[in-house]
PDB file of C-alpha atoms in Angstrom:
ATOM      1  CA  PRO A   1      11.880  -8.862   2.100  1.00  0.00           C
ATOM      2  CA  PHE A   2      14.993  -8.635  -0.063  1.00  0.00           C
ATOM      3  CA  ASP A   3      18.358  -9.196   1.553  1.00  0.00           C
ATOM      4  CA  ALA A   4      21.740  -9.758  -0.050  1.00  0.00           C
ATOM      5  CA  SER A   5      25.393  -9.325   0.784  1.00  0.00           C
ATOM      6  CA  ASN A   6      26.000  -7.020  -2.191  1.00  0.00           C
ATOM      7  CA  LEU A   7      24.124  -4.804  -4.651  1.00  0.00           C
ATOM      8  CA  HIS A   8      24.389  -7.299  -7.529  1.00  0.00           C
ATOM      9  CA  GLY A   9      22.812 -10.055  -5.433  1.00  0.00           C
ATOM     10  CA  LEU A  10      20.080  -7.691  -4.283  1.00  0.00           C
ATOM     11  CA  VAL A  11      19.227  -6.689  -7.861  1.00  0.00           C
ATOM     12  CA  LEU A  12      19.034 -10.347  -8.913  1.00  0.00           C
ATOM     13  CA  LYS A  13      16.643 -11.185  -6.079  1.00  0.00           C
ATOM     14  CA  ILE A  14      14.406  -8.250  -6.930  1.00  0.00           C
ATOM     15  CA  ILE A  15      14.367  -9.057 -10.660  1.00  0.00           C
ATOM     16  CA  ARG A  16      13.564 -12.710 -10.000  1.00  0.00           C
ATOM     17  CA  GLY A  17      10.750 -11.691  -7.683  1.00  0.00           C
ATOM     18  CA  VAL A  18      11.546 -14.454  -5.228  1.00  0.00           C
ATOM     19  CA  TYR A  19      11.248 -13.561  -1.580  1.00  0.00           C
ATOM     20  CA  PRO A  20      10.494 -15.383   1.654  1.00  0.00           C
ATOM     21  CA  PRO A  21       6.891 -15.444   2.877  1.00  0.00           C
ATOM     22  CA  ILE A  22       5.748 -12.416   4.829  1.00  0.00           C
ATOM     23  CA  SER A  23       5.864 -13.059   8.566  1.00  0.00           C
ATOM     24  CA  ALA A  24       2.782 -14.543  10.230  1.00  0.00           C
ATOM     25  CA  ASN A  25       3.031 -11.608  12.670  1.00  0.00           C
ATOM     26  CA  PHE A  26       1.316  -9.446  10.048  1.00  0.00           C
ATOM     27  CA  SER A  27      -2.383  -9.489   9.196  1.00  0.00           C
ATOM     28  CA  PRO A  28      -3.592 -11.383   6.123  1.00  0.00           C
ATOM     29  CA  ASN A  29      -4.704  -8.067   4.592  1.00  0.00           C
ATOM     30  CA  LEU A  30      -1.262  -6.526   5.024  1.00  0.00           C
ATOM     31  CA  LYS A  31       0.438  -9.646   3.654  1.00  0.00           C
ATOM     32  CA  ASN A  32      -1.892  -9.497   0.650  1.00  0.00           C
ATOM     33  CA  LEU A  33      -1.013  -5.828   0.079  1.00  0.00           C
ATOM     34  CA  VAL A  34       2.725  -6.582   0.161  1.00  0.00           C
ATOM     35  CA  THR A  35       2.225  -9.457  -2.283  1.00  0.00           C
ATOM     36  CA  LEU A  36       0.302  -7.169  -4.649  1.00  0.00           C
ATOM     37  CA  LEU A  37       2.986  -4.477  -4.427  1.00  0.00           C
ATOM     38  CA  LEU A  38       5.746  -6.982  -5.180  1.00  0.00           C
ATOM     39  CA  THR A  39       4.021  -8.395  -8.263  1.00  0.00           C
ATOM     40  CA  LYS A  40       6.618  -8.662 -11.037  1.00  0.00           C
ATOM     41  CA  LYS A  41       4.379  -7.382 -13.837  1.00  0.00           C
ATOM     42  CA  PRO A  42       3.899  -3.616 -13.294  1.00  0.00           C
ATOM     43  CA  GLN A  43       0.507  -3.600 -15.024  1.00  0.00           C
ATOM     44  CA  SER A  44      -0.770  -6.083 -12.431  1.00  0.00           C
ATOM     45  CA  ARG A  45       0.247  -3.947  -9.457  1.00  0.00           C
ATOM     46  CA  PRO A  46      -2.357  -1.667  -7.847  1.00  0.00           C
ATOM     47  CA  SER A  47      -2.123   2.072  -8.420  1.00  0.00           C
ATOM     48  CA  ILE A  48      -1.416   4.392  -5.507  1.00  0.00           C
ATOM     49  CA  ASN A  49      -5.055   5.427  -5.594  1.00  0.00           C
ATOM     50  CA  GLN A  50      -6.152   1.775  -5.321  1.00  0.00           C
ATOM     51  CA  VAL A  51      -3.703   1.146  -2.486  1.00  0.00           C
ATOM     52  CA  LEU A  52      -4.913   4.152  -0.513  1.00  0.00           C
ATOM     53  CA  THR A  53      -8.523   2.958  -0.662  1.00  0.00           C
ATOM     54  CA  MET A  54      -7.764  -0.563   0.591  1.00  0.00           C
ATOM     55  CA  PRO A  55      -9.271  -1.314   4.019  1.00  0.00           C
ATOM     56  CA  VAL A  56      -5.863  -2.240   5.439  1.00  0.00           C
ATOM     57  CA  LEU A  57      -4.801   1.391   4.923  1.00  0.00           C
ATOM     58  CA  THR A  58      -8.089   3.247   5.348  1.00  0.00           C
ATOM     59  CA  THR A  59      -8.450   1.924   8.886  1.00  0.00           C
ATOM     60  CA  ARG A  60      -4.904   3.030   9.725  1.00  0.00           C
ATOM     61  CA  ILE A  61      -5.444   6.436   8.121  1.00  0.00           C
ATOM     62  CA  ALA A  62      -8.607   6.891  10.195  1.00  0.00           C
ATOM     63  CA  THR A  63      -6.567   6.108  13.314  1.00  0.00           C
ATOM     64  CA  PHE A  64      -4.103   8.934  12.670  1.00  0.00           C
ATOM     65  CA  LEU A  65      -6.123  11.592  10.828  1.00  0.00           C
ATOM     66  CA  ASP A  66      -9.376  13.208  11.871  1.00  0.00           C
ATOM     67  CA  ASP A  67     -12.046  13.677   9.184  1.00  0.00           C
ATOM     68  CA  ASN A  68     -11.123  17.296   8.416  1.00  0.00           C
ATOM     69  CA  THR A  69      -7.411  16.565   8.083  1.00  0.00           C
ATOM     70  CA  ARG A  70      -8.086  13.493   5.936  1.00  0.00           C
ATOM     71  CA  LYS A  71     -10.366  15.450   3.609  1.00  0.00           C
ATOM     72  CA  ASP A  72      -7.774  18.204   3.314  1.00  0.00           C
ATOM     73  CA  GLU A  73      -4.886  15.792   2.706  1.00  0.00           C
ATOM     74  CA  PHE A  74      -6.724  13.701   0.115  1.00  0.00           C
ATOM     75  CA  SER A  75      -8.652  16.459  -1.666  1.00  0.00           C
ATOM     76  CA  HIS A  76      -5.768  17.398  -3.928  1.00  0.00           C
ATOM     77  CA  THR A  77      -4.229  15.587  -6.843  1.00  0.00           C
ATOM     78  CA  ILE A  78      -2.075  12.699  -5.704  1.00  0.00           C
ATOM     79  CA  LEU A  79      -0.352  11.554  -8.847  1.00  0.00           C
ATOM     80  CA  HIS A  80      -0.099  12.549 -12.515  1.00  0.00           C
ATOM     81  CA  GLY A  81      -3.022  14.963 -12.500  1.00  0.00           C
ATOM     82  CA  ILE A  82      -5.535  12.305 -11.445  1.00  0.00           C
ATOM     83  CA  LYS A  83      -8.162  13.535  -9.034  1.00  0.00           C
ATOM     84  CA  THR A  84      -8.922  10.978  -6.379  1.00  0.00           C
ATOM     85  CA  PRO A  85     -12.134  10.128  -4.585  1.00  0.00           C
ATOM     86  CA  LEU A  86     -10.159   9.639  -1.378  1.00  0.00           C
ATOM     87  CA  ALA A  87     -11.416  12.829   0.209  1.00  0.00           C
ATOM     88  CA  GLU A  88     -14.901  11.360   0.166  1.00  0.00           C
ATOM     89  CA  CYS A  89     -13.820   7.780   0.878  1.00  0.00           C
ATOM     90  CA  SER A  90     -15.434   6.177   3.901  1.00  0.00           C
ATOM     91  CA  PHE A  91     -12.796   5.657   6.555  1.00  0.00           C
ATOM     92  CA  ASP A  92     -13.958   3.355   9.318  1.00  0.00           C
ATOM     93  CA  LYS A  93     -12.513   3.991  12.728  1.00  0.00           C
ATOM     94  CA  LYS A  94     -12.864   0.311  13.636  1.00  0.00           C
ATOM     95  CA  PRO A  95     -10.747  -2.392  12.015  1.00  0.00           C
ATOM     96  CA  PRO A  96     -12.705  -4.848   9.866  1.00  0.00           C
ATOM     97  CA  PRO A  97     -13.656  -8.175  11.515  1.00  0.00           C
TER      98      PRO A  97
END
């Protein structure tokens, strides 16, 4: 969502945290995720483990990975030595209503 004609302008836009609204073409859940990820205060942003357990991603993951592959991919440590419960996370094959 950040666009500028030069690097200095781009940095200023990012630091200010001002960006145009996410397109209506995207789902409300995806728009909410982008908003959370672009939160200025780092402590208020979700962790990678929180992001990966959000329904907007779990439904997509279930679309591309079978249960065995998902368990294998998410059974190891993702970040900074933190074990994740993602291997046992319930991944619905159907998008939420």
